[in-house]
């Protein structure tokens, strides 16, 4: 693995993400924001926030596998959530856990989560973009 995840002693140590990543590798990959769409572009999990999170994470994992990488190569995730509120946090965790089980990976990465008013289509509740480093 070319990405080392770290929680420095001088910063808080969250359980659900890491404060930083140290990446070493030869290819820097910027994956466009992934949403709850299957490979054919059909909606997945309409109205189900956890299902949409799961699909976005699965799309990222599959895309990286297809180019010779893996979810482990992710250095950072940026997550956009429509109308973010604290009650969505457990559903976010549920979706991430289901994706991790499906992909067989540890999903804990440095993340930035942003609440937004809307995304590209009205049924999309979450979008996840990734930066990865592949050796």
Coordinates of N, CA and C in Angstrom, one line a residue:
X1 N 0.9 -1.2 0.0 CA 0.0 0.0 0.0 C 0.9 1.2 0.0
X2 N 0.5 2.2 -0.8 CA 1.3 3.4 -0.9 C 0.8 4.6 -0.2
X3 N -0.3 4.4 0.6 CA -0.9 5.4 1.4 C -0.9 5.0 2.8
X4 N -0.2 5.8 3.7 CA -0.2 5.5 5.1 C -1.1 6.5 5.8
X5 N -2.0 6.0 6.6 CA -3.0 6.9 7.3 C -2.5 7.1 8.7
X6 N -2.6 8.4 9.1 CA -2.0 8.8 10.4 C -3.0 9.7 11.1
X7 N -3.0 9.6 12.5 CA -3.6 10.5 13.4 C -2.5 11.1 14.2
X8 N -2.0 12.3 13.9 CA -0.8 12.8 14.6 C -1.2 13.0 16.1
X9 N -0.2 12.9 17.0 CA -0.4 13.0 18.4 C -0.9 14.4 18.8
X10 N -0.6 15.4 18.0 CA -1.0 16.8 18.3 C -2.4 17.2 17.9
X11 N -3.2 16.2 17.3 CA -4.5 16.5 16.8 C -5.5 15.5 17.4
X12 N -6.8 15.8 17.4 CA -7.8 14.9 17.9 C -7.7 13.6 17.1
X13 N -8.1 12.5 17.7 CA -8.1 11.2 17.1 C -9.5 10.6 16.8
X14 N -10.1 11.0 15.7 CA -11.5 10.5 15.4 C -11.4 9.1 15.1
X15 N -12.5 8.4 15.4 CA -12.6 6.9 15.1 C -13.0 6.7 13.6
X16 N -13.7 7.6 13.0 CA -14.3 7.4 11.7 C -13.5 7.9 10.5
X17 N -12.4 8.6 10.8 CA -11.6 9.1 9.7 C -10.2 9.3 10.3
X18 N -9.2 9.5 9.4 CA -7.8 9.9 9.9 C -7.6 11.3 9.5
X19 N -6.7 12.0 10.3 CA -6.4 13.4 10.0 C -5.6 13.6 8.8
X20 N -4.7 12.7 8.4 CA -3.9 12.9 7.3 C -3.5 11.6 6.6
X21 N -3.0 11.7 5.4 CA -2.4 10.5 4.7 C -1.1 10.9 4.2
X22 N -0.2 10.0 4.1 CA 1.1 10.1 3.5 C 1.1 9.2 2.3
X23 N 1.2 9.8 1.1 CA 1.1 9.0 -0.1 C 2.4 9.0 -0.8
X24 N 2.8 7.8 -1.3 CA 4.0 7.6 -2.1 C 3.6 6.7 -3.3
X25 N 3.9 7.2 -4.5 CA 3.5 6.4 -5.6 C 3.8 7.1 -6.9
X26 N 3.5 6.4 -8.0 CA 3.9 7.0 -9.3 C 2.7 7.6 -10.0
X27 N 1.5 7.2 -9.6 CA 0.3 7.7 -10.3 C -0.6 8.4 -9.3
X28 N -1.0 9.7 -9.6 CA -1.9 10.4 -8.8 C -3.3 10.3 -9.6
X29 N -4.3 9.8 -8.9 CA -5.6 9.6 -9.5 C -6.6 10.5 -8.9
X30 N -7.3 11.3 -9.7 CA -8.4 12.2 -9.3 C -9.7 11.6 -9.8
X31 N -10.5 11.0 -9.0 CA -11.8 10.4 -9.4 C -12.9 11.4 -9.2
X32 N -13.7 11.6 -10.3 CA -14.8 12.5 -10.2 C -15.8 12.0 -9.2
X33 N -16.6 13.0 -8.7 CA -17.6 12.6 -7.7 C -18.5 11.5 -8.1
X34 N -18.6 10.5 -7.3 CA -19.5 9.4 -7.5 C -20.8 9.5 -6.8
X35 N -21.9 9.1 -7.4 CA -23.2 9.2 -6.9 C -23.9 7.8 -6.9
X36 N -25.1 7.8 -6.5 CA -25.9 6.5 -6.5 C -26.4 6.2 -7.9
X37 N -25.5 5.7 -8.7 CA -25.8 5.3 -10.1 C -25.1 4.0 -10.3
X38 N -25.7 3.0 -10.9 CA -25.0 1.7 -11.2 C -24.2 1.9 -12.5
X39 N -23.6 0.9 -13.0 CA -22.8 1.0 -14.2 C -23.5 1.4 -15.4
X40 N -24.8 1.2 -15.4 CA -25.7 1.6 -16.6 C -26.3 3.0 -16.4
X41 N -25.9 3.6 -15.3 CA -26.4 5.0 -15.0 C -27.8 5.0 -14.4
X42 N -28.3 3.9 -14.0 CA -29.6 3.8 -13.3 C -29.5 4.2 -11.9
X43 N -30.5 4.9 -11.4 CA -30.5 5.3 -9.9 C -30.5 4.1 -9.0
X44 N -29.8 4.3 -7.9 CA -29.8 3.3 -6.8 C -30.2 3.9 -5.5
X45 N -31.0 3.3 -4.8 CA -31.3 3.8 -3.4 C -32.1 5.1 -3.4
X46 N -33.1 5.3 -4.3 CA -33.8 6.6 -4.3 C -34.4 6.8 -2.9
X47 N -34.2 8.0 -2.3 CA -34.7 8.3 -1.0 C -34.1 7.6 0.2
X48 N -33.0 6.8 -0.1 CA -32.4 6.0 1.0 C -30.9 6.5 1.1
X49 N -30.6 7.4 2.1 CA -29.3 8.0 2.2 C -28.2 6.9 2.4
X50 N -28.4 6.0 3.2 CA -27.4 4.9 3.5 C -27.1 4.2 2.2
X51 N -28.1 3.8 1.4 CA -27.9 3.1 0.2 C -27.2 3.9 -0.9
X52 N -27.4 5.2 -0.9 CA -26.7 6.1 -1.8 C -25.2 6.2 -1.4
X53 N -25.0 6.3 -0.1 CA -23.6 6.4 0.3 C -22.9 5.1 -0.1
X54 N -23.5 4.0 0.2 CA -22.9 2.7 -0.2 C -22.6 2.6 -1.6
X55 N -23.5 3.0 -2.5 CA -23.3 2.9 -4.0 C -22.1 3.8 -4.4
X56 N -22.1 5.0 -3.8 CA -21.0 5.9 -4.2 C -19.6 5.3 -3.8
X57 N -19.5 4.8 -2.6 CA -18.2 4.2 -2.2 C -17.9 2.9 -3.0
X58 N -18.9 2.1 -3.3 CA -18.7 0.9 -4.2 C -18.2 1.4 -5.6
X59 N -18.8 2.4 -6.1 CA -18.4 2.9 -7.4 C -16.9 3.3 -7.4
X60 N -16.5 4.0 -6.3 CA -15.1 4.4 -6.2 C -14.2 3.1 -6.1
X61 N -14.5 2.2 -5.3 CA -13.7 1.0 -5.1 C -13.6 0.2 -6.5
X62 N -14.7 0.1 -7.2 CA -14.7 -0.6 -8.4 C -13.9 0.1 -9.5
X63 N -14.0 1.4 -9.6 CA -13.3 2.2 -10.5 C -11.8 2.1 -10.3
X64 N -11.3 2.2 -9.1 CA -9.9 2.0 -8.8 C -9.4 0.6 -9.1
X65 N -10.2 -0.4 -8.8 CA -9.8 -1.8 -9.1 C -9.6 -1.9 -10.6
X66 N -10.5 -1.3 -11.4 CA -10.4 -1.4 -12.8 C -9.1 -0.8 -13.4
X67 N -8.5 0.2 -12.8 CA -7.3 0.8 -13.3 C -6.1 0.2 -12.6
X68 N -6.2 -0.8 -11.8 CA -5.1 -1.5 -11.2 C -4.8 -1.0 -9.8
X69 N -5.7 -0.3 -9.2 CA -5.5 0.2 -7.8 C -6.6 -0.5 -6.9
X70 N -6.8 0.1 -5.7 CA -7.8 -0.4 -4.8 C -8.3 0.7 -3.9
X71 N -9.3 0.4 -3.1 CA -9.7 1.4 -2.2 C -8.6 1.8 -1.2
X72 N -7.7 0.9 -0.9 CA -6.6 1.2 0.0 C -5.7 2.3 -0.5
X73 N -5.7 2.5 -1.8 CA -4.9 3.6 -2.4 C -5.4 5.0 -2.3
X74 N -6.6 5.1 -1.7 CA -7.2 6.4 -1.5 C -6.4 7.3 -0.5
X75 N -6.1 8.5 -0.9 CA -5.4 9.4 0.0 C -6.4 10.3 0.7
X76 N -7.5 10.6 0.0 CA -8.5 11.6 0.6 C -9.8 11.4 -0.1
X77 N -10.9 11.6 0.7 CA -12.2 11.6 0.1 C -12.9 13.0 0.5
X78 N -13.6 13.5 -0.5 CA -14.4 14.7 -0.2 C -15.9 14.3 -0.4
X79 N -16.7 14.6 0.6 CA -18.1 14.1 0.5 C -19.0 15.3 0.6
X80 N -19.9 15.3 -0.4 CA -20.9 16.4 -0.4 C -22.3 15.8 -0.1
X81 N -23.0 16.4 0.9 CA -24.3 15.9 1.4 C -25.3 16.9 1.3
X82 N -26.4 16.6 0.6 CA -27.5 17.6 0.5 C -28.2 17.7 1.9
X83 N -28.4 18.9 2.3 CA -29.1 19.2 3.6 C -28.5 18.4 4.7
X84 N -27.2 18.5 4.9 CA -26.6 17.8 6.0 C -27.1 18.1 7.4
X85 N -27.4 17.1 8.2 CA -27.8 17.3 9.6 C -27.2 16.1 10.4
X86 N -27.1 16.3 11.7 CA -26.5 15.2 12.5 C -27.3 13.9 12.4
X87 N -28.6 14.0 12.2 CA -29.4 12.7 12.1 C -28.9 11.9 10.9
X88 N -28.2 12.4 9.9 CA -27.8 11.6 8.8 C -26.5 10.9 9.1
X89 N -25.8 11.3 10.2 CA -24.5 10.7 10.5 C -24.5 9.2 10.7
X90 N -25.5 8.6 11.5 CA -25.6 7.2 11.6 C -25.9 6.5 10.2
X91 N -26.7 7.1 9.4 CA -27.0 6.5 8.1 C -25.7 6.6 7.2
X92 N -24.9 7.6 7.3 CA -23.7 7.7 6.6 C -22.8 6.5 7.0
X93 N -22.6 6.3 8.3 CA -21.8 5.2 8.8 C -22.3 3.9 8.3
X94 N -23.6 3.7 8.3 CA -24.2 2.5 7.8 C -23.9 2.2 6.4
X95 N -24.0 3.2 5.5 CA -23.7 3.1 4.1 C -22.2 2.7 3.9
X96 N -21.4 3.4 4.6 CA -19.9 3.2 4.5 C -19.6 1.8 5.0
X97 N -20.2 1.3 6.1 CA -19.9 0.0 6.6 C -20.4 -1.1 5.6
X98 N -21.5 -0.9 5.0 CA -22.0 -1.9 4.0 C -21.1 -1.9 2.7
X99 N -20.7 -0.7 2.3 CA -19.7 -0.7 1.2 C -18.4 -1.4 1.5
X100 N -17.9 -1.1 2.7 CA -16.7 -1.8 3.1 C -16.8 -3.3 3.1
X101 N -17.9 -3.8 3.6 CA -18.2 -5.2 3.7 C -18.2 -5.8 2.2
X102 N -18.9 -5.1 1.4 CA -19.0 -5.5 0.0 C -17.7 -5.5 -0.7
X103 N -16.8 -4.5 -0.5 CA -15.5 -4.4 -1.1 C -14.4 -5.1 -0.4
X104 N -14.7 -5.5 0.9 CA -13.6 -6.1 1.7 C -12.5 -5.2 2.0
X105 N -12.8 -3.9 2.4 CA -11.8 -2.9 2.7 C -12.0 -2.2 4.0
X106 N -11.0 -1.5 4.5 CA -11.1 -0.6 5.6 C -11.5 0.7 5.0
X107 N -12.7 1.3 5.3 CA -13.1 2.5 4.6 C -12.6 3.8 5.3
X108 N -11.8 3.7 6.4 CA -11.4 4.9 7.2 C -10.3 5.6 6.4
X109 N -10.6 6.8 6.0 CA -9.7 7.7 5.2 C -9.8 9.1 5.7
X110 N -8.9 9.9 5.4 CA -9.1 11.4 5.6 C -10.2 11.8 4.8
X111 N -11.2 12.6 5.4 CA -12.3 13.0 4.7 C -12.6 14.5 5.0
X112 N -13.2 15.2 4.0 CA -13.8 16.4 4.3 C -15.3 16.3 3.9
X113 N -16.2 16.6 4.8 CA -17.6 16.5 4.5 C -18.3 17.9 4.5
X114 N -19.0 18.1 3.4 CA -19.6 19.4 3.2 C -21.1 19.3 3.0
X115 N -21.9 20.1 3.7 CA -23.3 20.2 3.4 C -23.5 21.1 2.3
X116 N -24.4 20.7 1.3 CA -24.7 21.6 0.2 C -26.2 21.6 0.0
X117 N -26.6 22.6 -0.8 CA -28.1 22.8 -1.0 C -28.6 21.8 -2.0
X118 N -27.8 21.4 -3.0 CA -28.3 20.5 -4.0 C -27.0 19.9 -4.8
X119 N -27.3 18.8 -5.5 CA -26.2 18.2 -6.3 C -26.8 18.2 -7.8
X120 N -26.1 17.5 -8.6 CA -26.4 17.5 -10.1 C -27.8 17.1 -10.5
X121 N -28.4 16.2 -9.8 CA -29.8 15.8 -10.1 C -30.6 15.7 -8.8
X122 N -31.9 16.0 -8.9 CA -32.7 16.1 -7.7 C -32.8 14.9 -6.8
X123 N -32.6 13.7 -7.3 CA -32.7 12.5 -6.5 C -31.3 12.2 -5.8
X124 N -30.3 12.9 -6.1 CA -29.0 12.6 -5.5 C -28.8 13.2 -4.2
X125 N -28.5 12.4 -3.1 CA -28.4 12.9 -1.8 C -27.0 13.1 -1.3
X126 N -26.0 12.4 -2.0 CA -24.6 12.4 -1.6 C -23.8 12.2 -2.8
X127 N -22.6 12.8 -2.8 CA -21.6 12.6 -3.9 C -20.2 12.5 -3.2
X128 N -19.4 11.6 -3.7 CA -18.1 11.3 -3.0 C -17.1 11.3 -4.1
X129 N -16.1 12.2 -3.9 CA -14.9 12.2 -4.8 C -13.7 11.7 -4.1
X130 N -12.8 11.2 -4.9 CA -11.6 10.6 -4.3 C -10.3 11.0 -5.0
X131 N -9.3 11.1 -4.2 CA -7.9 11.3 -4.7 C -7.1 10.0 -4.2
X132 N -6.5 9.4 -5.1 CA -5.7 8.2 -4.8 C -4.3 8.2 -5.4
X133 N -3.4 7.4 -4.8 CA -2.1 7.3 -5.3 C -1.8 5.8 -5.5
X134 N -1.4 5.5 -6.8 CA -1.2 4.1 -7.2 C 0.3 4.0 -7.5
X135 N 0.9 2.9 -7.0 CA 2.3 2.7 -7.4 C 2.4 2.0 -8.7

